[in-house]
Structures are given as structure tokens and as C-alpha cells.
Amino acid sequence: MKTEPLLRVDSISKRFGGNQAVDHVSFEVPQGIILGLIGPNGSGKTTVLNMLSGELFPDEGSTYLEGRSITRLSPSQLAHLGVIRMFQMTRVFIRLSAFDNLLISGRALGLSAAEAETRAQSLVKELTLEQVQFLDAGQLSGGQKKLLEFGMCFMCPPKIALLDEPFAAVHPVMRETMAEFIRTRNQNGQTFLLVSHDMPIVKSLCHESICMNTGRIISQGSTRLVLEDPNVIEAYLGGDHV
Amino acid sequence: MSQMENLWSRKLSRDLKCLFILCALMCLVPLFDLSPYTLGILIIGFYFALIALAWNLLAGFTGQFSMAPAAFAMIGGYITALLSYHLSVSLWIGIPAAVFGSALLGFLLGATVLRLKGPYLSLTTLAFAEIARVFIGNSHEFTRGDQGLNLPTLMESRIAYYYFFLLLVVLVGWLIFLLMRSKYGGYLLAIRDDAEAAESRGIPVVRFKLLAFTISSAICGFAGCMYGTFSQLVSPEMGLIQQTGLIISMVVIGGIGSLTGPVLGALLVYLSSEWLRDVGNIQLIVFAMLVIIFARFFRTGLWGICLSLYARLKPVKNN
């Protein structure tokens, strides 16, 4: 008997006016893997993530978490079910301290005050945010904000973390901190869906990858094979490089 | 949340202490001037302070710009007055009815409009406020229209009213403090900063906006009915859009997003408006200009200026 994957995406589509942003995309995310979602700009990656995190509802198709339909659930309902999202454009609560950002994220998902505080302290240390933890989040640098939002996603370990360009515009040292964090969590069974343009990171982190172009999946499988796929190279670099 | 680590909670506690100090100073005013005129002006200032605190809960702490605070005050006043006028219901039932009725109406309006964002929320609440005022003003048989309705008084002594209203400001400030210090207050602040991010962190945004809107409406309704018992008259003028403009200017000038700022702003703006009455009806022009100046250059208002001055002076004092 086939076991149900953690997340199943069944032929979802999304159209914005005349633009077919996502066109009948289907894939599965098994428990415990890091799945890369790559593709050139405008290929529909973020729209797929928006549909998985409840920011958008698909025009067609369905999404399932552990066999249960989550297609029309709100972002907060999905967060409570363990689907947590990190945005491409950093979104933190700018007039609250970095530490309060973490506390609120934990409390919103049902942690007690003491639990939230313990986890926030541990995340601050792990993500090297000690120096800035009591500054308003709006005063942090772009990279620190990214790290903070990244940490907010893990206040309550999710079933799946949907990370949209977590490494974009991040200092290499911070990038390595985040990559190490993902590796360690993954070794403990945490599942990730990672959207990134950073191919070396995708190669080093993702067990499997999906490449999208013009709203469709053009290649999927092990990351090495996907990155070597001529269709993928053509989509990224143009036909002459194949 | 931990009192040690939660910075917001610490800031809020300091803010509440300052509000208490301000109110303690206001306790001393009758020692210097007991004239009914001065007390009356200050009592109305406290009435506005209550509404300013309620509007600040929405705009300053939750980021929802309602244009109906004065309308809810009018509605609260009318609920008590109508019950008294038509059914001879005592104030002891009429006052809770005003709080409950305003909260219910706020809940129903909020459930309809709080999915709207930005200017649409302001526009729909403005439309509601005008509809409510015109409806009350035109329902002559039921509300006596523009003549207004009389209300019995709670106490005869003006000085007693003064301290009663002052106590209400302290109590409402303290209740808002308790709400904002709790995890629910944290959610409201998160919604203020970024509603979509708050939703994706697991905060049911519409539910908490609705909570803030309902509480704010209940406070406005309560303030309106208390004002009615003081002036012994409620009229559609209580819900004029100019009144909402005055409340917004009180919060912006005093300091939006704090507990002390709205109360300070309400007292200063209302007292100034009374002083400016002698030089013609130019209050609203002056306040509109002040709002523009504060919104452009001093977003934290007078209270923020006081805090930054204190922060600058503090190290000098220590040295």
C-alpha cells in the first residue's frame, strides 16, 4: 500500500487576467526531505507557494497535507496545521523588538509564555541574533531581518517549512548559518520546500528538485539530474547554451 | 510573556505609570480652580480622552482607521436615552445596555467591513457614521430628531462628576493596558505592523481586528452615555464628523500608539479649542494644521517628544 506523502499538490492552476501563472502543476513532498523549487523569474514558483500557504486559492486543483485537503484554508489555519511560510520580501513586525517578534510567533501557535521564551532564547543564539534581539525589528539590517523571519518560522517546529528565497541578499556568513540550520533540522526529520535561485545552495541542500518554467513543471527528480537536464539549462540560460 | 524579556510589556508598563501620574496631577486641578466652567471643560476633556483611548486601541495599536468613534459615542448615548425616554428604564440598566448595544453594533459593523483594507475601511465607517447620525436626526417620532433627548443625571455635584470621569479614564486606560500586555495585545501589534505576515504566523487577523473594533465601540458607547448623563442631553451633534476629526487630532497630536498620548492630546486639544473659541471658530483649521505637522514631522506626537527628551536628558543626569 502506497503511503500518503506529507504534502500532495494535485494539478493546481492559477490565472491572473490573461496570464496563466501556474498551469496544472502536480507534485508530492515526502516526509523528511528538502525539496528545491527552482525556475527563472516569472516561472510561477512564488504563486505555487502562495497557493500552498493559503495566500491565494487555486482556480483549479487541490492541495493535501497528510491526505487532508487544505486547498481553501487560510494562512493562519495552515500555520496551525504546521504549514509555515517565509516570504521572499522579508515580513517582520517592525515596531516590535526582534525578541518580541519571536515570542508572538510562538504564542500564536499555542506555546505557553515560558516555552515561547525558552525557544526564542535558543533561536536567538542559534541564529546569532543576540546583539540585536532587543532592537526594534525595523532597525535590523536586511540580512538580520531575513534571519529573524527565518527564526519566526521555527518557533513551533512546522510539519513543512515553505521558504521563498531565504538566501537572497544575505551575507555569506549568515547564509551558511541558515543552511546549517536547515541541514540540522532536516536530519531531525523536518521537511522543507525551498525556492531559491542560489544553485550551489540548492545543490548542496536539496535531495530532490522541481524546475518550473512559464507556469509548468519542466523537470523533476534528484537535484543533480534536474540541474543537468537540458530543458532546465535552456530555461535558465537560453537555447544556445544547451 | 515574560516581564523580563518582553520589551513591549515594559514600555507599556512605563506608559501606564505616566498615565497614572498625569491623572494624579489632574486630581489636583480642583484645588486651584473650582469654577463650574473649568470643571465642565475638563469633564468634557475626559469624555474625549475616553473616546481617544478607544480610537487609539484601533488605530494606534491595531492599525485600523475607523471614522466612526463619535458615531458610536452618539449611539451609546442614544441607547440609554431612548430606553429612559420610551420605557423609563433606569440608568443602572441603561448604561450596561449602552455598552452592550454599542459593542454589538460594533461587532456587526466590524464583521462586515474589517476584511476591507486601507482607505476602504475608513470610507465604510465614515458612511456608517453619517447614516447613523442622519437616521437619528430624521427619526423625529422616535428620537425627537435634532432636539435631542434628555437623560437623568447620575450625580448632582460637578466636582463628583469630575473625579468620576477621571476615574473612568484611569480604569479604561488600565483595561486597555491589561489587554495590550497579554498575548492578544501582541497579536494586535503584529496585525498593526503587517496583517498578512501576522496571518501567516498563525494569528487569525480578522477575528482579532473584530475584537479590537468591538471593544473600541463599547468604550465609545460607554463614554457617550456617560457624557449624556453629565450634560443631561444627547443629540445627533455628538456624532458629527467634526467630532471624529477632533478625536483623531487629539490622538495624533498627543501620541498615537501609546496610553498617555491620547489622554494628554484630548485634554490639550479640548482646552485649546475652548481658548480658541474667543478668537473665532478657527479651532478645526488650527488642529488640522497641527495634525499635518505632527503626522509629517513628529509621528510619535507630544508624548513621543516627551519620551525622546527624557531619553536625551537621562544620560546627562547620570553623568
XYZ file of C-alpha atoms in Angstrom:
561
model
C 0.000 0.000 0.000
C 1.379 3.407 -1.011
C 1.960 5.729 1.949
C 0.489 9.220 1.753
C 3.150 11.908 1.177
C 3.344 14.785 3.650
C 2.198 17.274 1.023
C 0.444 16.486 -2.256
C -0.234 19.038 -4.935
C -2.790 17.844 -7.444
C -2.985 19.717 -10.737
C -3.253 23.257 -9.359
C -3.653 26.219 -11.701
C -3.781 29.960 -11.226
C -4.552 32.654 -13.751
C -4.128 36.426 -13.276
C -6.192 38.052 -16.016
C -4.672 36.843 -19.268
C -1.569 35.436 -17.610
C -1.579 31.715 -16.779
C 0.819 31.921 -13.815
C 0.542 28.238 -12.843
C -0.745 25.599 -15.213
C -1.817 22.223 -13.817
C 1.143 21.660 -11.538
C 1.306 18.386 -9.599
C 3.980 17.080 -7.250
C 4.462 15.376 -3.921
C 6.673 16.228 -0.959
C 7.577 13.132 1.055
C 8.204 13.448 4.780
C 11.728 14.442 5.769
C 13.160 15.733 2.501
C 14.363 19.104 1.319
C 12.648 19.739 -1.993
C 14.010 22.539 -4.150
C 11.659 24.556 -6.345
C 13.665 26.361 -8.985
C 12.999 28.180 -12.219
C 13.619 31.503 -13.925
C 11.843 34.687 -12.814
C 8.118 34.607 -13.553
C 8.008 30.817 -13.787
C 5.293 30.539 -11.113
C 7.304 29.351 -8.084
C 6.062 32.010 -5.679
C 2.482 31.596 -6.943
C 2.710 27.877 -6.134
C 3.994 28.758 -2.659
C 1.195 31.315 -2.260
C -1.341 28.595 -3.026
C 0.288 26.180 -0.595
C 0.352 28.744 2.219
C -3.212 29.965 1.695
C -2.296 33.441 0.424
C -4.035 32.520 -2.837
C -6.617 29.894 -3.675
C -6.039 27.828 -6.822
C -8.528 28.277 -9.689
C -8.355 24.526 -10.242
C -6.794 21.557 -8.477
C -6.272 20.660 -4.843
C -3.587 20.506 -2.183
C -3.383 17.926 0.592
C -1.454 17.720 3.841
C -1.121 14.145 5.102
C -4.099 13.199 2.928
C -6.345 16.006 4.196
C -7.445 18.692 1.756
C -6.003 22.089 2.647
C -6.950 23.809 -0.604
C -9.169 26.544 0.799
C -7.689 27.051 4.248
C -6.484 30.462 5.390
C -2.788 31.120 6.137
C -3.474 31.110 9.888
C -5.345 27.788 9.708
C -2.474 26.336 7.689
C 0.068 27.671 10.163
C -1.784 25.851 12.954
C -1.700 22.661 10.875
C 2.069 23.013 10.517
C 2.484 24.718 7.120
C 4.709 27.726 7.768
C 5.776 30.262 5.196
C 8.795 32.543 4.853
C 8.247 35.365 2.365
C 10.508 36.459 -0.476
C 10.222 40.093 0.644
C 11.038 39.999 4.347
C 7.997 40.452 6.582
C 8.605 41.044 10.270
C 6.782 43.187 12.827
C 8.931 46.275 12.513
C 7.833 48.189 15.611
C 8.348 45.248 17.949
C 11.722 44.033 19.156
C 13.290 41.042 17.415
C 12.722 39.007 20.573
C 9.054 40.021 20.754
C 8.676 39.004 17.097
C 9.806 35.511 18.059
C 7.640 35.406 21.192
C 4.496 36.446 19.327
C 5.135 33.861 16.603
C 5.408 31.145 19.237
C 2.419 32.292 21.275
C 0.238 32.489 18.147
C 0.850 28.797 17.553
C -0.078 27.790 21.081
C 3.197 27.864 23.031
C 2.986 28.901 26.669
C 4.814 32.078 27.703
C 7.634 30.080 29.277
C 8.002 27.734 26.290
C 7.990 30.643 23.855
C 10.671 32.429 25.848
C 12.915 29.359 26.041
C 12.614 28.693 22.313
C 13.118 32.345 21.437
C 16.308 32.445 23.514
C 17.593 29.294 21.850
C 16.781 30.574 18.333
C 18.387 33.935 19.027
C 21.567 32.102 19.957
C 21.428 29.635 17.082
C 20.848 32.392 14.516
C 23.440 34.719 16.101
C 20.912 37.495 16.775
C 21.968 38.085 20.400
C 23.367 41.567 19.718
C 20.173 42.837 18.128
C 17.466 40.876 19.903
C 16.157 43.878 21.843
C 16.218 46.303 18.919
C 13.036 47.037 17.015
C 12.906 44.707 14.035
C 12.658 47.751 11.768
C 16.164 48.776 12.859
C 17.778 45.492 11.790
C 19.755 45.115 8.573
C 18.138 43.325 5.638
C 20.061 40.124 6.376
C 19.203 40.220 10.074
C 15.539 40.673 9.224
C 15.759 37.615 6.976
C 17.325 35.627 9.801
C 14.645 36.841 12.188
C 11.792 35.860 9.865
C 13.530 32.537 9.319
C 13.649 32.032 13.087
C 9.977 33.010 13.465
C 9.089 30.086 11.176
C 10.687 27.643 13.620
C 9.323 28.857 16.947
C 6.932 25.926 16.751
C 8.549 23.257 14.562
C 6.295 23.055 11.475
C 5.401 19.938 9.516
C 6.675 21.666 6.413
C 8.510 24.962 6.040
C 7.893 26.806 2.774
C 10.926 29.034 2.292
C 10.785 31.585 -0.514
C 14.260 32.831 -1.425
C 15.595 32.682 2.144
C 19.185 33.299 0.990
C 18.526 36.296 -1.263
C 20.573 39.384 -0.277
C 22.005 37.613 2.770
C 25.644 37.897 3.801
C 27.597 34.651 3.063
C 28.224 34.017 6.785
C 24.521 34.409 7.596
C 23.706 32.269 4.563
C 25.866 29.472 5.916
C 24.205 29.851 9.337
C 20.811 29.389 7.702
C 21.974 26.492 5.536
C 23.433 24.730 8.566
C 20.193 25.340 10.448
C 18.219 23.726 7.605
C 20.606 20.746 7.424
C 20.428 20.124 11.163
C 16.656 20.405 11.310
C 16.319 18.149 8.286
C 18.462 15.489 9.936
C 15.878 15.538 12.711
C 13.089 14.872 10.204
C 11.976 18.399 9.314
C 10.590 18.753 5.772
C 11.378 21.811 3.632
C 10.164 23.212 0.342
C 12.839 25.654 -0.722
C 12.514 28.216 -3.505
C 15.901 29.599 -4.462
C 17.957 30.982 -7.311
C 21.152 30.092 -5.494
C 22.167 26.928 -7.377
C 25.184 25.964 -5.212
C 22.919 26.071 -2.133
C 20.157 24.135 -3.912
C 22.731 21.568 -4.995
C 24.156 21.197 -1.509
C 20.860 21.183 0.400
C 18.061 19.727 -1.718
C 17.598 15.988 -2.070
C 15.117 16.473 -4.888
C 14.157 19.405 -7.050
C 11.433 20.633 -9.343
C 12.106 23.132 -12.095
C 9.264 25.298 -13.381
C 9.043 27.468 -16.446
C 6.068 29.517 -17.684
C 3.819 28.025 -15.010
C 4.600 24.371 -15.747
C 6.953 21.754 -14.352
C 9.654 21.074 -16.903
C 11.809 18.740 -14.844
C 11.681 16.925 -11.528
C 13.688 14.288 -9.711
C 17.013 14.183 -7.914
C 18.614 17.638 -7.751
C 21.715 16.587 -9.664
C 19.688 15.216 -12.564
C 17.351 18.226 -12.637
C 20.261 20.673 -12.763
C 21.792 18.700 -15.639
C 18.517 18.471 -17.557
C 18.865 20.300 -20.925
C 15.335 21.700 -20.518
C 16.382 23.306 -17.239
C 19.602 24.716 -18.685
C 17.658 26.080 -21.648
C 15.036 27.667 -19.371
C 17.721 29.393 -17.291
C 20.327 30.267 -19.902
C 18.558 30.150 -23.270
C 18.758 27.596 -26.090
C 22.345 28.358 -27.225
C 23.857 27.005 -24.018
C 22.308 23.533 -24.246
C 5.067 36.754 28.106
C 7.993 37.261 30.369
C 8.167 40.606 32.121
C 11.971 40.404 31.918
C 12.278 39.919 28.214
C 9.160 41.354 26.647
C 10.204 44.874 25.748
C 6.738 45.865 24.642
C 5.350 44.943 28.033
C 7.984 47.060 29.749
C 7.307 50.064 27.523
C 3.606 49.683 28.172
C 4.069 49.484 31.953
C 6.067 52.713 31.892
C 3.371 54.278 29.719
C 0.660 53.272 32.205
C 2.636 54.744 35.097
C 2.879 58.034 33.207
C -0.872 57.957 32.554
C -1.452 57.460 36.274
C 0.870 60.370 37.061
C -0.991 62.584 34.578
C -4.313 61.583 36.150
C -2.909 62.170 39.649
C -1.939 65.697 38.581
C -5.421 66.211 37.204
C -6.764 65.238 40.646
C -5.145 68.421 41.970
C -6.787 70.799 39.491
C -9.964 71.362 41.560
C -7.738 72.587 44.419
C -6.853 75.600 42.271
C -9.988 76.217 40.260
C -13.388 75.006 41.315
C -15.429 77.072 38.872
C -18.207 75.082 37.183
C -16.951 76.337 33.818
C -13.427 74.936 34.269
C -14.705 71.671 35.699
C -17.206 71.345 32.859
C -14.496 71.883 30.239
C -12.252 69.306 31.886
C -15.081 66.777 32.244
C -15.753 67.055 28.506
C -11.972 66.750 28.008
C -12.116 63.444 29.917
C -15.066 62.336 27.769
C -12.919 62.926 24.705
C -9.992 61.202 26.429
C -12.112 58.040 26.795
C -13.022 58.087 23.094
C -9.412 58.921 22.158
C -8.212 55.875 24.154
C -10.787 53.725 22.333
C -9.840 55.059 18.893
C -6.161 54.628 19.722
C -6.801 50.958 20.523
C -7.995 50.589 16.941
C -5.729 52.968 15.035
C -2.643 53.104 17.238
C -2.469 49.513 18.425
C -4.229 47.606 15.634
C -3.698 49.834 12.590
C -7.413 50.113 11.729
C -8.518 53.641 10.862
C -12.186 53.847 11.752
C -14.054 57.099 11.160
C -16.907 56.215 13.480
C -15.761 56.788 17.095
C -18.027 59.808 17.581
C -20.925 57.926 15.983
C -20.524 55.083 18.487
C -20.456 57.594 21.343
C -23.691 59.069 19.980
C -25.209 55.589 19.656
C -24.263 54.714 23.242
C -25.837 57.930 24.480
C -28.998 57.324 22.475
C -29.401 53.722 23.648
C -29.540 54.890 27.269
C -31.647 57.943 26.425
C -34.174 56.016 24.320
C -34.576 53.350 26.998
C -35.116 56.072 29.554
C -37.447 58.192 27.371
C -39.666 55.436 25.984
C -39.513 52.751 28.650
C -38.479 54.704 31.753
C -35.607 52.276 32.208
C -33.218 53.312 34.968
C -29.615 54.294 34.266
C -28.397 51.150 36.023
C -29.847 49.145 33.156
C -29.470 51.856 30.539
C -25.705 52.189 30.986
C -24.876 48.469 30.570
C -27.346 48.413 27.663
C -25.389 51.246 26.012
C -22.112 49.337 26.411
C -23.609 46.073 25.169
C -25.575 47.717 22.325
C -22.554 49.687 21.065
C -20.394 46.564 21.274
C -22.995 44.533 19.345
C -23.324 47.193 16.663
C -19.525 47.477 16.500
C -19.282 43.710 16.135
C -21.842 43.648 13.307
C -20.231 46.600 11.508
C -16.762 45.131 12.059
C -17.805 41.723 10.734
C -18.963 43.492 7.563
C -16.088 45.902 6.988
C -12.971 44.514 8.640
C -11.988 42.410 5.642
C -11.537 45.718 3.832
C -8.134 47.343 3.931
C -6.671 50.824 3.913
C -8.960 53.646 2.803
C -11.961 51.349 2.227
C -12.322 50.657 5.950
C -12.225 54.404 6.676
C -14.745 55.134 3.924
C -17.237 52.489 5.018
C -17.050 53.502 8.683
C -17.465 57.146 7.628
C -20.558 56.182 5.631
C -21.914 54.250 8.629
C -21.304 57.228 10.927
C -23.161 59.609 8.643
C -26.046 57.189 8.076
C -26.408 56.687 11.846
C -26.376 60.437 12.528
C -28.831 61.308 9.748
C -31.107 58.413 10.730
C -31.240 59.574 14.342
C -31.654 63.202 13.290
C -34.577 62.388 10.974
C -36.475 59.952 13.198
C -38.446 62.706 14.930
C -41.170 60.472 16.394
C -38.701 58.076 17.910
C -35.661 60.205 18.775
C -37.094 63.770 18.754
C -34.639 64.468 15.918
C -32.263 67.401 16.268
C -33.880 68.469 19.536
C -32.157 65.554 21.202
C -33.244 63.538 24.187
C -32.898 64.271 27.872
C -31.203 61.902 30.243
C -31.319 61.755 34.029
C -28.096 62.609 35.788
C -26.020 60.201 37.823
C -24.966 62.777 40.415
C -25.745 66.409 41.011
C -22.301 67.601 42.034
C -19.992 68.741 39.233
C -16.896 68.044 41.300
C -18.139 64.472 41.833
C -18.560 64.141 38.058
C -15.059 65.465 37.564
C -13.497 62.762 39.733
C -15.857 60.133 38.351
C -14.771 60.850 34.763
C -11.134 60.952 35.855
C -11.599 57.531 37.466
C -13.152 56.249 34.235
C -10.106 57.420 32.256
C -7.835 55.575 34.704
C -9.964 52.424 34.534
C -10.252 52.390 30.744
C -6.511 53.086 30.400
C -5.788 50.231 32.801
C -8.129 47.824 30.966
C -6.506 48.647 27.631
C -3.123 48.144 29.306
C -4.189 44.669 30.505
C -5.383 43.757 27.023
C -2.266 45.072 25.314
C 0.087 43.399 27.784
C -1.497 40.000 27.144
C -0.637 37.799 24.188
C -3.743 39.170 22.446
C -2.229 42.634 22.635
C 0.878 41.229 20.975
C -1.300 39.880 18.177
C -2.929 43.295 17.692
C 0.503 44.932 17.417
C 1.606 42.294 14.931
C -1.525 42.996 12.870
C -0.771 46.724 13.013
C 2.736 46.152 11.653
C 1.880 43.618 8.941
C -1.517 41.931 8.804
C -0.533 39.419 6.116
C 2.601 38.374 7.968
C 0.561 38.063 11.184
C -1.934 35.800 9.413
C 0.857 33.588 8.090
C 2.330 33.311 11.617
C -0.981 31.784 12.755
C -2.843 34.841 14.047
C -6.494 34.884 12.896
C -6.332 38.512 11.782
C -9.999 39.233 11.120
C -11.025 37.737 14.489
C -8.599 39.962 16.389
C -9.446 43.070 14.375
C -13.062 42.339 15.243
C -12.172 42.000 18.919
C -10.437 45.402 18.885
C -13.298 47.004 16.956
C -15.915 45.617 19.346
C -14.037 46.724 22.474
C -13.377 50.151 20.969
C -17.061 50.570 20.055
C -18.125 49.514 23.563
C -15.799 52.101 25.163
C -17.074 54.839 22.828
C -20.688 53.889 23.591
C -19.957 53.938 27.314
C -18.256 57.343 27.040
C -21.222 58.690 25.061
C -23.761 57.530 27.607
C -21.694 58.935 30.485
C -21.452 62.253 28.671
C -25.227 62.124 28.209
C -25.788 61.709 31.938
C -23.458 64.641 32.614
C -24.930 67.077 30.078
C -28.393 65.510 30.518
C -28.852 65.708 26.770
C -27.872 63.585 23.800
C -28.235 64.924 20.280
C -27.137 63.956 16.758
C -24.407 66.595 17.052
C -22.443 64.133 19.187
C -21.883 62.062 16.038
C -20.788 64.870 13.733
C -17.794 64.083 11.567
C -16.120 67.164 13.073
C -16.173 65.368 16.413
C -14.345 62.411 14.857
C -11.878 64.879 13.329
C -11.289 66.358 16.766
C -10.719 62.884 18.271
C -8.243 61.953 15.533
C -6.354 65.220 16.049
C -6.263 64.550 19.813
C -4.661 61.139 19.296
C -2.236 62.249 16.581
C -1.130 65.377 18.462
C -0.963 63.587 21.826
C 0.848 60.498 20.551
C -0.690 57.611 18.657
C 0.147 54.098 19.816
C 0.514 54.940 23.496
C -1.732 55.161 26.556
C -0.681 58.569 27.835
C -0.599 60.328 24.445
C -4.339 60.162 23.641
C -5.311 61.404 27.125
C -2.742 64.204 27.007
C -3.868 65.089 23.483
C -7.562 65.057 24.427
C -7.030 67.440 27.335
C -4.699 69.811 25.471
C -6.730 69.898 22.258
C -10.063 70.334 24.008
C -8.743 73.044 26.326
C -7.134 74.790 23.341
C -10.354 74.572 21.370
C -12.135 76.326 24.232
C -9.492 79.054 24.381
C -9.575 79.462 20.615
C -13.346 79.950 20.759
C -12.729 83.568 21.793
C -10.788 84.342 18.625
C -13.405 82.937 16.294
C -14.284 79.496 15.042
C -10.809 78.604 13.824
C -10.157 75.578 16.047
C -10.521 72.989 13.327
C -8.182 74.882 10.983
C -5.534 75.091 13.709
C -5.918 71.423 14.641
C -5.900 70.299 11.021
C -2.621 72.155 10.515
C -1.209 70.670 13.707
C -2.226 67.159 12.589
C -0.416 67.680 9.272
C 2.690 68.976 11.062
C 2.693 66.156 13.618
C 1.946 63.450 11.039
C 4.790 64.774 8.864
C 7.461 65.633 11.423
C 6.524 64.211 14.844
C 4.775 60.909 14.277
C 5.024 59.921 17.911
C 3.202 63.105 18.960
C 3.764 65.174 22.051
C 4.153 62.073 24.159
C 6.908 60.773 21.859
C 8.649 64.154 22.041
C 8.489 63.990 25.871
C 9.975 60.481 25.835
C 12.804 61.368 23.466
C 13.621 64.490 25.511
C 13.689 62.362 28.650
C 15.952 59.825 26.922
C 18.355 62.625 25.913
C 18.401 64.210 29.335
C 18.773 60.974 31.261
C 22.487 60.237 30.498
C 23.390 63.862 31.261
C 21.712 63.490 34.630
C 23.588 60.253 35.319
C 26.933 61.806 34.448
